[in-house]
XYZ file of C-alpha atoms in Angstrom:
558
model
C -28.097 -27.060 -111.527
C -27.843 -25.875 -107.989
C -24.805 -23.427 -107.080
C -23.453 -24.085 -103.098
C -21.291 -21.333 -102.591
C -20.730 -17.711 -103.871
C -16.959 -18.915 -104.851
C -16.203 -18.580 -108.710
C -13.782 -21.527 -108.192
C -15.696 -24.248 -106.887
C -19.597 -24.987 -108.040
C -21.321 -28.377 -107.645
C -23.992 -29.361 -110.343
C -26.853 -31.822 -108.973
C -28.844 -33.576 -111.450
C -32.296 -34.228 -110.785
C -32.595 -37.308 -108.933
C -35.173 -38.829 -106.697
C -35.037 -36.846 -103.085
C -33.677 -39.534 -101.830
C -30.173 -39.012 -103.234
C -30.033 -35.340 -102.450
C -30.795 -36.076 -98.810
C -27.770 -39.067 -98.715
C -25.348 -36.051 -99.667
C -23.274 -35.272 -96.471
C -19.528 -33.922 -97.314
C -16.980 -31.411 -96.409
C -17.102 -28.441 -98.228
C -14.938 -24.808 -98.489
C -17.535 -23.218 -96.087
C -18.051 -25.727 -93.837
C -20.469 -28.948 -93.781
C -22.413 -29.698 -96.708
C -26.078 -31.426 -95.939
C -29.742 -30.817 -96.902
C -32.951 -31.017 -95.247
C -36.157 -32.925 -96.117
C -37.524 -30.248 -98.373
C -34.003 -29.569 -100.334
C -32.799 -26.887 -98.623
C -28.928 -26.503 -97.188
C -28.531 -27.541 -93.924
C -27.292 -24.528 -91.844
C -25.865 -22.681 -94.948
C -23.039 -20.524 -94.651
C -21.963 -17.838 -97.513
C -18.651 -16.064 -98.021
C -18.874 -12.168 -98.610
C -16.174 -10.891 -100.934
C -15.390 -7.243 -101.826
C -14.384 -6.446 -104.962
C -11.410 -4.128 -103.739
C -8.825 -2.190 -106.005
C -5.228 -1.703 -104.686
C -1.603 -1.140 -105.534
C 0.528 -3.982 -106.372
C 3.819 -2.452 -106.411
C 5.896 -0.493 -108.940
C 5.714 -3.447 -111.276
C 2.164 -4.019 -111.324
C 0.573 -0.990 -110.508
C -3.428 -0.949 -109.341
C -4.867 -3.928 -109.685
C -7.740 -5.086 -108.417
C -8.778 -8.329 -106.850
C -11.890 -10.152 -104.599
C -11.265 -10.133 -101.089
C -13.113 -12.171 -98.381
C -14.590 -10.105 -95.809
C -16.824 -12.502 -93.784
C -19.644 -14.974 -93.784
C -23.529 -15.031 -93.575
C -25.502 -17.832 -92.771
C -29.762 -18.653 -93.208
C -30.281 -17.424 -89.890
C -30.799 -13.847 -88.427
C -27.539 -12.928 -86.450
C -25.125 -15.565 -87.910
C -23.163 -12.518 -90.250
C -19.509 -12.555 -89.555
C -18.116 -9.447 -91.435
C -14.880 -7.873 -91.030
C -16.280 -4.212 -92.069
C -12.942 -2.564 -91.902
C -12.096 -4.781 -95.488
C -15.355 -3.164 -96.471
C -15.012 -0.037 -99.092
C -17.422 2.734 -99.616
C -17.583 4.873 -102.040
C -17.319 8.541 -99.960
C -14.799 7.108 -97.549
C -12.732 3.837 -99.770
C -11.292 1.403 -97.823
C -10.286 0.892 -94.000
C -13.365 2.415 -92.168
C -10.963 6.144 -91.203
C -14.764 7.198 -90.133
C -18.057 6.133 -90.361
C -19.853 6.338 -93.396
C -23.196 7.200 -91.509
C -25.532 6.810 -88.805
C -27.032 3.838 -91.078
C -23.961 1.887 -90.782
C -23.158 0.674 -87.147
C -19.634 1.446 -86.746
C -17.148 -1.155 -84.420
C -14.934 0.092 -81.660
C -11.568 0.212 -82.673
C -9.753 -2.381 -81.835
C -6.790 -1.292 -79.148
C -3.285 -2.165 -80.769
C -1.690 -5.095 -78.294
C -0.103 -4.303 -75.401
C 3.573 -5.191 -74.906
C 3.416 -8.324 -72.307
C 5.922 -6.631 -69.861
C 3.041 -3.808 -69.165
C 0.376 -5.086 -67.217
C 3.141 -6.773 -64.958
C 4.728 -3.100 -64.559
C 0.665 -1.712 -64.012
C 0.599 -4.488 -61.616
C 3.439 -3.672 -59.876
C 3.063 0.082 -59.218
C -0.607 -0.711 -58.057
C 0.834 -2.873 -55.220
C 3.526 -0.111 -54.234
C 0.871 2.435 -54.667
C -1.340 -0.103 -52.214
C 1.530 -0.724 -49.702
C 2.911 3.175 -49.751
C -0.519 4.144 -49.016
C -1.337 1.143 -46.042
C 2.330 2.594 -44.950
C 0.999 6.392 -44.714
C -2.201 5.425 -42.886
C 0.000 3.317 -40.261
C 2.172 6.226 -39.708
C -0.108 8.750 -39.873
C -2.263 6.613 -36.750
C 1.303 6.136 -35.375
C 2.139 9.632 -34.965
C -1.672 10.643 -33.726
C -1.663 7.467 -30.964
C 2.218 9.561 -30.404
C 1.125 12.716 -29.971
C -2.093 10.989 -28.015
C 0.457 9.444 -25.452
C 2.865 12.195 -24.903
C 0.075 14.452 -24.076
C -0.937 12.226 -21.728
C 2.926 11.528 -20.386
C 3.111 15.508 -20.071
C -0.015 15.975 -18.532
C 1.290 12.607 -15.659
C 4.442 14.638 -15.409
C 3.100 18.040 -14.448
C 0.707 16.190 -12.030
C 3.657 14.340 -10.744
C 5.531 17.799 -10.937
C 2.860 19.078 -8.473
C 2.314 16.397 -6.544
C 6.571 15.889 -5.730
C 6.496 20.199 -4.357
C 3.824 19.210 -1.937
C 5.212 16.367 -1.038
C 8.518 18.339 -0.496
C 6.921 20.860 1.171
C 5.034 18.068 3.387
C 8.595 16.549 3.805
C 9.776 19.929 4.881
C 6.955 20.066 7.958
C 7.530 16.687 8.781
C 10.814 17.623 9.473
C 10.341 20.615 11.384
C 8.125 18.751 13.312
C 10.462 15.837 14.069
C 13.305 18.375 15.121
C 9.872 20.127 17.240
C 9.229 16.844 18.562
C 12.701 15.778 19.722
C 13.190 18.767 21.321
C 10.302 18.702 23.772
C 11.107 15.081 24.513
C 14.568 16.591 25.458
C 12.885 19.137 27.355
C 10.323 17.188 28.743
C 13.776 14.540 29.781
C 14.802 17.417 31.293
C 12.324 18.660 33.823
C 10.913 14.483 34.043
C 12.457 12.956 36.944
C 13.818 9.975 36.128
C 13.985 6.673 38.324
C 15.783 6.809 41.637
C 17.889 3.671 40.572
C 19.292 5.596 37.901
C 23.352 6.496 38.426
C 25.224 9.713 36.389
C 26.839 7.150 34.025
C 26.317 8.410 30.473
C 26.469 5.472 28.921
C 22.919 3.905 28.061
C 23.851 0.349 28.785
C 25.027 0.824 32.873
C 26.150 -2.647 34.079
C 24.532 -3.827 37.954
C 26.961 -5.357 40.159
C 26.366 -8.399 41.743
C 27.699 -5.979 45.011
C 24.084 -4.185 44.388
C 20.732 -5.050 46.011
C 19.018 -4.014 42.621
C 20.363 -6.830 41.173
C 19.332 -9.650 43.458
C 15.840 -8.224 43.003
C 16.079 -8.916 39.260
C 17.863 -11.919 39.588
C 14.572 -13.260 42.589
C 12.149 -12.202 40.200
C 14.207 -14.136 37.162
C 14.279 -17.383 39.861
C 10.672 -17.838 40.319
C 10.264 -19.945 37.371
C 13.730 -20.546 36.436
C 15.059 -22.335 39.419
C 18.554 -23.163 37.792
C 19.543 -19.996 35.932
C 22.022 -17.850 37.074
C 22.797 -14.098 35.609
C 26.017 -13.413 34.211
C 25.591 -9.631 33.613
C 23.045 -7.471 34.036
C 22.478 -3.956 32.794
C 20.226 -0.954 33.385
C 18.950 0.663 30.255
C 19.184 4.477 30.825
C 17.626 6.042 27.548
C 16.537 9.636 28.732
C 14.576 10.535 25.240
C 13.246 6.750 25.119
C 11.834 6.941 29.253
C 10.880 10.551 28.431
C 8.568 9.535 25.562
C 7.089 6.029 27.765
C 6.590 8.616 30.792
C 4.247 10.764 28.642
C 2.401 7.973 27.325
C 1.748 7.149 30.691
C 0.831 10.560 31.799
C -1.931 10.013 28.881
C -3.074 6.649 29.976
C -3.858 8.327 33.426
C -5.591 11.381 32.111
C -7.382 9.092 30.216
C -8.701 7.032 33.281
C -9.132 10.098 35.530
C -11.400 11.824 32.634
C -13.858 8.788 32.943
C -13.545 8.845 36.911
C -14.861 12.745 36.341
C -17.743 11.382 34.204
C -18.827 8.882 36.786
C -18.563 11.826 39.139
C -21.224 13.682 37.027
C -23.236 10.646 35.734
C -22.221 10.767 31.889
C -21.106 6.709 32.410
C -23.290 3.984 33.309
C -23.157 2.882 37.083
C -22.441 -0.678 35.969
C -19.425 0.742 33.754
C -18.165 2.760 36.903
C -18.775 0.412 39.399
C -16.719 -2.724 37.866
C -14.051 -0.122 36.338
C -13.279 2.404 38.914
C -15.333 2.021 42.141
C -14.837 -1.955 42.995
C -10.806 -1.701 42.229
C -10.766 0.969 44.587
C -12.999 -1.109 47.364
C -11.016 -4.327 47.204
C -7.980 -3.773 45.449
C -7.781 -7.741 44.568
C -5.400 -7.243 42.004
C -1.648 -8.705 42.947
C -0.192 -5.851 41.333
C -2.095 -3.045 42.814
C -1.191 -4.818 46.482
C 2.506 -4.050 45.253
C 1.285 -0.256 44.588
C 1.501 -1.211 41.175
C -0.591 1.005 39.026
C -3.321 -0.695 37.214
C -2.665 0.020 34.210
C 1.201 -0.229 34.158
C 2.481 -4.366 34.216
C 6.440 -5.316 34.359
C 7.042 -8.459 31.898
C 9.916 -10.199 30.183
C 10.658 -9.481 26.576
C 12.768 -11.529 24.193
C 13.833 -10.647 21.079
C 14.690 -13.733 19.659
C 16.995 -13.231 16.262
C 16.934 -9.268 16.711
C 19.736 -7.139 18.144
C 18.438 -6.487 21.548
C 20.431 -2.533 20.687
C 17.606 -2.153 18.130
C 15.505 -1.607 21.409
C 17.545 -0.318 23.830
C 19.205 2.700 21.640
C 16.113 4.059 19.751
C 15.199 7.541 21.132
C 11.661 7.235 21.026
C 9.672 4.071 20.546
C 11.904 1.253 21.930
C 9.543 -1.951 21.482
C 8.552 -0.947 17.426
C 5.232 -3.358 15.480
C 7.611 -3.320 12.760
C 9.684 -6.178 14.176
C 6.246 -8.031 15.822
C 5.583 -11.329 14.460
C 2.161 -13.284 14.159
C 1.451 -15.103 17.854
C -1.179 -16.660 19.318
C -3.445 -13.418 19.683
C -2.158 -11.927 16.538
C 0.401 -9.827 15.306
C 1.447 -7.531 18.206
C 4.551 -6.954 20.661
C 4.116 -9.601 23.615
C 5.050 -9.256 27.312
C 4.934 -12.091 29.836
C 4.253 -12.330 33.280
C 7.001 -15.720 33.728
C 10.753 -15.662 32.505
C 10.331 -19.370 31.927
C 8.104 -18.153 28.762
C 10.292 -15.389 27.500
C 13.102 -18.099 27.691
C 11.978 -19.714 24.575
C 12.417 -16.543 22.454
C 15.473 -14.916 24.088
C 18.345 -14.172 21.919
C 21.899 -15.447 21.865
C 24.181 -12.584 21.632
C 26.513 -12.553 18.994
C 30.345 -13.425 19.692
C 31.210 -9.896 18.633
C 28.559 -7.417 19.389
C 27.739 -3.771 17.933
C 28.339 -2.442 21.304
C 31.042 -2.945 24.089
C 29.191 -3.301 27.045
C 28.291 -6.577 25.218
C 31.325 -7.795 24.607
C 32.297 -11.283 24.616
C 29.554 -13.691 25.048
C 30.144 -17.405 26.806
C 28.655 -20.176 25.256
C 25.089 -21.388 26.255
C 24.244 -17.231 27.576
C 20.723 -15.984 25.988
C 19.688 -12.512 27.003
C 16.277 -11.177 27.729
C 14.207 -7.309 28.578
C 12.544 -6.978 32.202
C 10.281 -4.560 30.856
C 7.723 -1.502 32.278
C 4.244 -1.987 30.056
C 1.068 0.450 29.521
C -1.843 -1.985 29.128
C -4.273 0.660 29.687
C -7.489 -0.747 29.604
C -7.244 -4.499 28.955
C -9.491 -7.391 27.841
C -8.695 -10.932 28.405
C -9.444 -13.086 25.135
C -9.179 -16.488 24.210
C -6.463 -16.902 21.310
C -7.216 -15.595 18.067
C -3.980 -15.221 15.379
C -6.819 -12.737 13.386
C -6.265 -9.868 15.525
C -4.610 -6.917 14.936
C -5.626 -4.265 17.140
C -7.617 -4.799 20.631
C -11.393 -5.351 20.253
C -13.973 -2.534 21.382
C -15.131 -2.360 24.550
C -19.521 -2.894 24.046
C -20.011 -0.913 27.437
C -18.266 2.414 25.983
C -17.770 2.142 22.187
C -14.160 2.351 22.807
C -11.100 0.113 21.994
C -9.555 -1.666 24.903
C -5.789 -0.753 24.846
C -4.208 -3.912 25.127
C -4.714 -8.174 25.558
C -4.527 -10.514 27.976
C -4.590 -14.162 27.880
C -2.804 -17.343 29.451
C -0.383 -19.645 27.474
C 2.109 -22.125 28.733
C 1.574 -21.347 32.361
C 2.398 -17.487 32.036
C -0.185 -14.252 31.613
C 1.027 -12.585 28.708
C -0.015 -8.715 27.519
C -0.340 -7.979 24.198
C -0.341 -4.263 22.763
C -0.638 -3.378 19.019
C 1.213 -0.040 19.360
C 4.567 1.329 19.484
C 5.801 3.570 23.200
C 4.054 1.166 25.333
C 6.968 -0.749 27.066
C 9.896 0.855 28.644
C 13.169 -1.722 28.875
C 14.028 -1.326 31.618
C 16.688 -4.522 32.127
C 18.525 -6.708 29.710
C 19.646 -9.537 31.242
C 21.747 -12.491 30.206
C 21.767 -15.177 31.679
C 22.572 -19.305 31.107
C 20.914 -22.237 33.144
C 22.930 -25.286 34.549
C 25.369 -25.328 37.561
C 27.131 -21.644 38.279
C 29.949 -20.368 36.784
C 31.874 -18.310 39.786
C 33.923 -16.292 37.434
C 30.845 -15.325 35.762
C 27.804 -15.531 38.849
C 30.380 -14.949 41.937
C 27.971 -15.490 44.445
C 25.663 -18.078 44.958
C 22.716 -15.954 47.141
C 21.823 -12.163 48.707
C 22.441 -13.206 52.008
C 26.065 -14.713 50.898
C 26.584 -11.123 48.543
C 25.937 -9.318 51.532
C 27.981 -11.244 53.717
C 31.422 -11.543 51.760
C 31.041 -7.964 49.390
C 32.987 -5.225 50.851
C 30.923 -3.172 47.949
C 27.580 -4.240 49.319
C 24.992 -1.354 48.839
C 22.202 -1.881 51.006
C 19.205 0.452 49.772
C 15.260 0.112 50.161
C 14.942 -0.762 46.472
C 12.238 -2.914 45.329
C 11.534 -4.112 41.961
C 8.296 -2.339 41.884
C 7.149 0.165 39.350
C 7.566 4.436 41.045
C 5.716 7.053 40.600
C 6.223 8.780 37.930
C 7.011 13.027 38.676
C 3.741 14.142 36.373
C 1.981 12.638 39.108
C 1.846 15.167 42.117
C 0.154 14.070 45.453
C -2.392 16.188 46.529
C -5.544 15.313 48.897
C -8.672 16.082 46.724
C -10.817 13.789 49.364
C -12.606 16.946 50.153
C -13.518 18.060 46.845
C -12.402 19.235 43.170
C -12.336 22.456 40.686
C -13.997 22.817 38.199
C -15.036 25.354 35.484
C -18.113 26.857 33.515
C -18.525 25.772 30.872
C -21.017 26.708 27.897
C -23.611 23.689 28.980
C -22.827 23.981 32.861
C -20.073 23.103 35.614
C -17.426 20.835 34.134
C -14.647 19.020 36.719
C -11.410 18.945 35.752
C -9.191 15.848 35.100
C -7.381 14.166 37.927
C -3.944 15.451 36.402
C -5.222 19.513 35.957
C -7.269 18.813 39.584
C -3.594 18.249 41.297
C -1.798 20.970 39.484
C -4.691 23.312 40.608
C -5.355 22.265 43.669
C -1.083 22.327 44.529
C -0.913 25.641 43.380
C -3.864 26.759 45.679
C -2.223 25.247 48.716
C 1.145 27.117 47.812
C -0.712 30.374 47.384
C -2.749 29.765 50.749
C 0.483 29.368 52.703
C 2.880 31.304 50.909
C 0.735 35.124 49.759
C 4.245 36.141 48.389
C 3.790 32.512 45.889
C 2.144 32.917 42.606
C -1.414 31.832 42.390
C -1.343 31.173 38.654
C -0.828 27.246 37.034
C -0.775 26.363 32.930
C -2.613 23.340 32.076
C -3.550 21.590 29.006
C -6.956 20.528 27.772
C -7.564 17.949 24.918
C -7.034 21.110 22.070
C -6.250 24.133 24.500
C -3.728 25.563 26.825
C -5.380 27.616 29.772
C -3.899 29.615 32.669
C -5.823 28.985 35.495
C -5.519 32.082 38.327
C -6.871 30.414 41.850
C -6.840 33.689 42.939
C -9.226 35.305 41.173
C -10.952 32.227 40.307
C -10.711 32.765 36.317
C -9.379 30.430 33.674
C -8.016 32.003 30.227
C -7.645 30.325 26.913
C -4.409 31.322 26.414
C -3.743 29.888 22.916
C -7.247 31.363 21.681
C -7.289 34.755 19.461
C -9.779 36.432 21.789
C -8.395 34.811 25.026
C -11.565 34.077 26.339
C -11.912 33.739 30.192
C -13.824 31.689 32.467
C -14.662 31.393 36.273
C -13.584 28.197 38.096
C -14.661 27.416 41.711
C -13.653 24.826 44.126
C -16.785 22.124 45.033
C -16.710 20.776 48.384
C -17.546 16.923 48.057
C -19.949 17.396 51.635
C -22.224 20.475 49.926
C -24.967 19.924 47.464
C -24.225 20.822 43.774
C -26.014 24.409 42.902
């Protein structure tokens, strides 16, 4: 008989029968499927393992002892199953406390279960700790970017600190120099002569009666391309700081122009740039204006202001005509003069019905008012139009900028300058066009002004441009002064050559009469002594002296 399984309760008994029968045996058994192979054998045969264990039943029982399964074994090497905790040894019983021996391979215990709420809790506390820790980093790089940017804020605000006392210190001499600079133009108003048309009215806006031959002279010059306009009031602008300032820009225009004359003199220009700039003009004296004793480089033109307070103008104390308020034109953005009223017309302004001052009370419908102006053009250039420009172009023959632009538009010349103290307004005018108003234009002509006016005042004013006092008359046909320098002899400017030159002729007739004049240079102020020929820097530390002379235009230079 064949036994299948260790099991003291089941056994199967084959009898011997043909092979054939043992191989058609295929059942369920305890331990699994029961089959055999070709030669008889189990197929894949698996064996319990009991252990014959003793233990205590209870009180009623006591030790007993009983077979316990502990695992499985199969045919193959590795297929043992064994629970060897259920094994007992003799040294050590039952349970497996410790391992018997090195001989015996000894399982890791197995970890009692964990309760189910525990890994969720481990879970838990591992994202806090995660997010409490991404939350450090972030503040920690929060406080450090901080501490990076209010560095940086202090280090701005000390710079700023420093940079607001020099400005305030800056401020400070810009101020000193404003209150400096207003009162030399009050000075300078002072000693400057102002024009002869002026009256001792305090007022800056003076109003010209139609009674006064100053203002037919306006009104002629008005009528050459207006033929129908008539003048309702007319006013003389009488700004002592604003004529002082114009006057010296003038006085620097001419010093200018005279300094190049002296360098054509002494052959430091180019005879082309003399001849077409200062000997021609003085040969042929084409020029309308200079006929009229007009200074070249000082033009009367009409001014409007369109949508701007002609007051803006006429009150300031030092520029008068400002770039601020210049719009884009034809030749760019600049302040622009014309030669015809008829052109000014089209930007004069209409006066408001109640005006900021009281001179200009009270405007009638259909009245526009306009500037007759004095202009500095200097040294101009006559362009075709170009809106581009903002400041002259430079003269090729001397590297220089020309001062101001001239062109033709609409029938009329028009100046442009780029600069503010070039213009002087000298008239404001309004006026309306259409048939005359005799309670507004009482008088239809001069002639009939002169004729019916007890007030007439009859005068040799023309509506030309006087000489300014800065420029004394003195005959230096027969020669100049001049002084030596470190290089050689060096002529004075036309300006210093008539101060000089007027002082020597005082001294000569008067010996009583001081023979010593101040002057100004480009940087210095000298005091020139005709007497004994010597010329002191009286501004430098060491006061350093020079000898002048007087050169005869008929001798030969030394």
């Amino acid at each position: 008989m064949y036994r299948e399984h260790a099991n003291p309760y089941l056994s199967v008994f084959v009898p011997m029968s043909p092979r054939l029968k043992l191989l058609g045996l295929d059942f369920e058994g305890v331990s699994g499927r029961v089959r055999f192979t070709a030669n008889g054998d189990r197929e894949n045969p698996q064996f319990s393992i009991f252990n014959y264990k003793l233990w205590n039943a209870g009180e009623t029982m006591g030790e007993t002892t009983s077979w316990v399964d502990v695992g499985s074994v199969g045919s193959e090497i590795g297929s043992a199953a064994i629970d060897i905790r259920e094994v007992c040894f003799a040294d050590v019983g039952c349970g497996l406390n410790s391992a018997p021996n090195d001989s015996y391979p000894v399982p890791d215990p197995i970890p009692n279960k964990l309760a189910r709420w525990v890994p969720t809790v481990i879970s838990i506390i591992a994202v806090l700790l995660v997010g409490v820790t991404f939350r450090y980093i972030l503040v920690a790089r929060k406080k450090k970017e901080l501490a990076s940017q209010m560095t940086a804020i202090q280090k701005k605000m000390e710079a700023m600190k420093n940079i607001d006392t020099e400005l305030m210190d800056i401020g400070q001499i810009v101020e000193e120099a404003k209150k400096r600079q207003a009162s030399l133009i009050t000075k300078r108003a002072a000693l400057q002569d102002t024009p002869s048309t002026w009256s001792d009215s305090l007022e800056t806006l003076v109003p010209i009666s139609p009674e006064d031959e100053e203002y037919w002279s306006v009104f002629t010059k008005m009528r050459e391309t207006l033929p129908n306009v008539h003048i309702s009031s007319l006013w003389r602008v009488q700004n002592s700081s604003l004529w002082s300032y114009y006057s010296f820009h003038k006085v620097i225009w001419e010093r200018r122009i005279s300094t190049d004359q002296a360098r054509c003199i002494h052959g430091r220009l180019s005879i082309p740039v003399c001849l077409t700039n200062y000997l021609l003009p003085l040969l042929y004296r084409k020029d309308r204006l200079e006929m009229n004793n007009i200074p070249s480089n000082e033009r009367r033109g009409w001014h409007g202001t369109s949508s701007l307070d002609p007051s803006v103008v006429y009150n300031d104390q030092m520029d008068g005509f400002m770039m601020q308020f210049a719009a884009e034109g034809l030749w760019g953005r600049g302040i622009y003069f014309a030669d015809k009223a008829a052109y000014s017309k089209n930007y004069s302004h209409t006066p408001a019905k109640k005006s900021q001052t009281n001179a200009r009370q009270n405007p009638k419908k259909g009245e526009s008012e306009m500037f007759l102006a004095r202009l500095l053009v200097g040294k101009e250039t006559k362009l075709a139009q170009n809106r581009s420009l903002t400041v002259p172009p430079t003269d090729s023959s001397s590297g220089l900028k020309y001062n101001s632009v001239t062109g033709h538009t609409n029938g009329s010349q028009v100046w442009i300058v780029y600069e503010n103290g070039r213009a002087y307004p000298e008239y404001l005018v309004r006026y309306y066009t259409g048939s005359r108003d005799a309670s507004r234009s009482p008088y239809e002509s001069k002639a009939e002004a002169s004729k019916k006016s007890k007030k007439w005042k009859t005068s040799d004013f023309e509506l030309d441009i006087p000489t300014i006092s800065t420029q004394l008359n003195a005959d230096m046909s027969h020669g100049f002064w001049e002084y030596l320098s470190d290089s050689g002899w060096v002529a004075y400017d036309t300006f210093n050559q008539t101060l000089i030159e007027k002082t020597f002729q005082e001294f000569t007739r008067n010996a009583a009469a001081s023979g010593v004049v101040v002057i100004k240079g480009p940087q210095w102020e000298y005091e020139v002594d005709v007497e004994n020929k010597t010329q002191t820097n009286v501004q430098h530390a060491a006061c350093k002296q020079r000898t002048i002379r007087f050169h005869p235009t008929c001798a030969q230079a030394p």
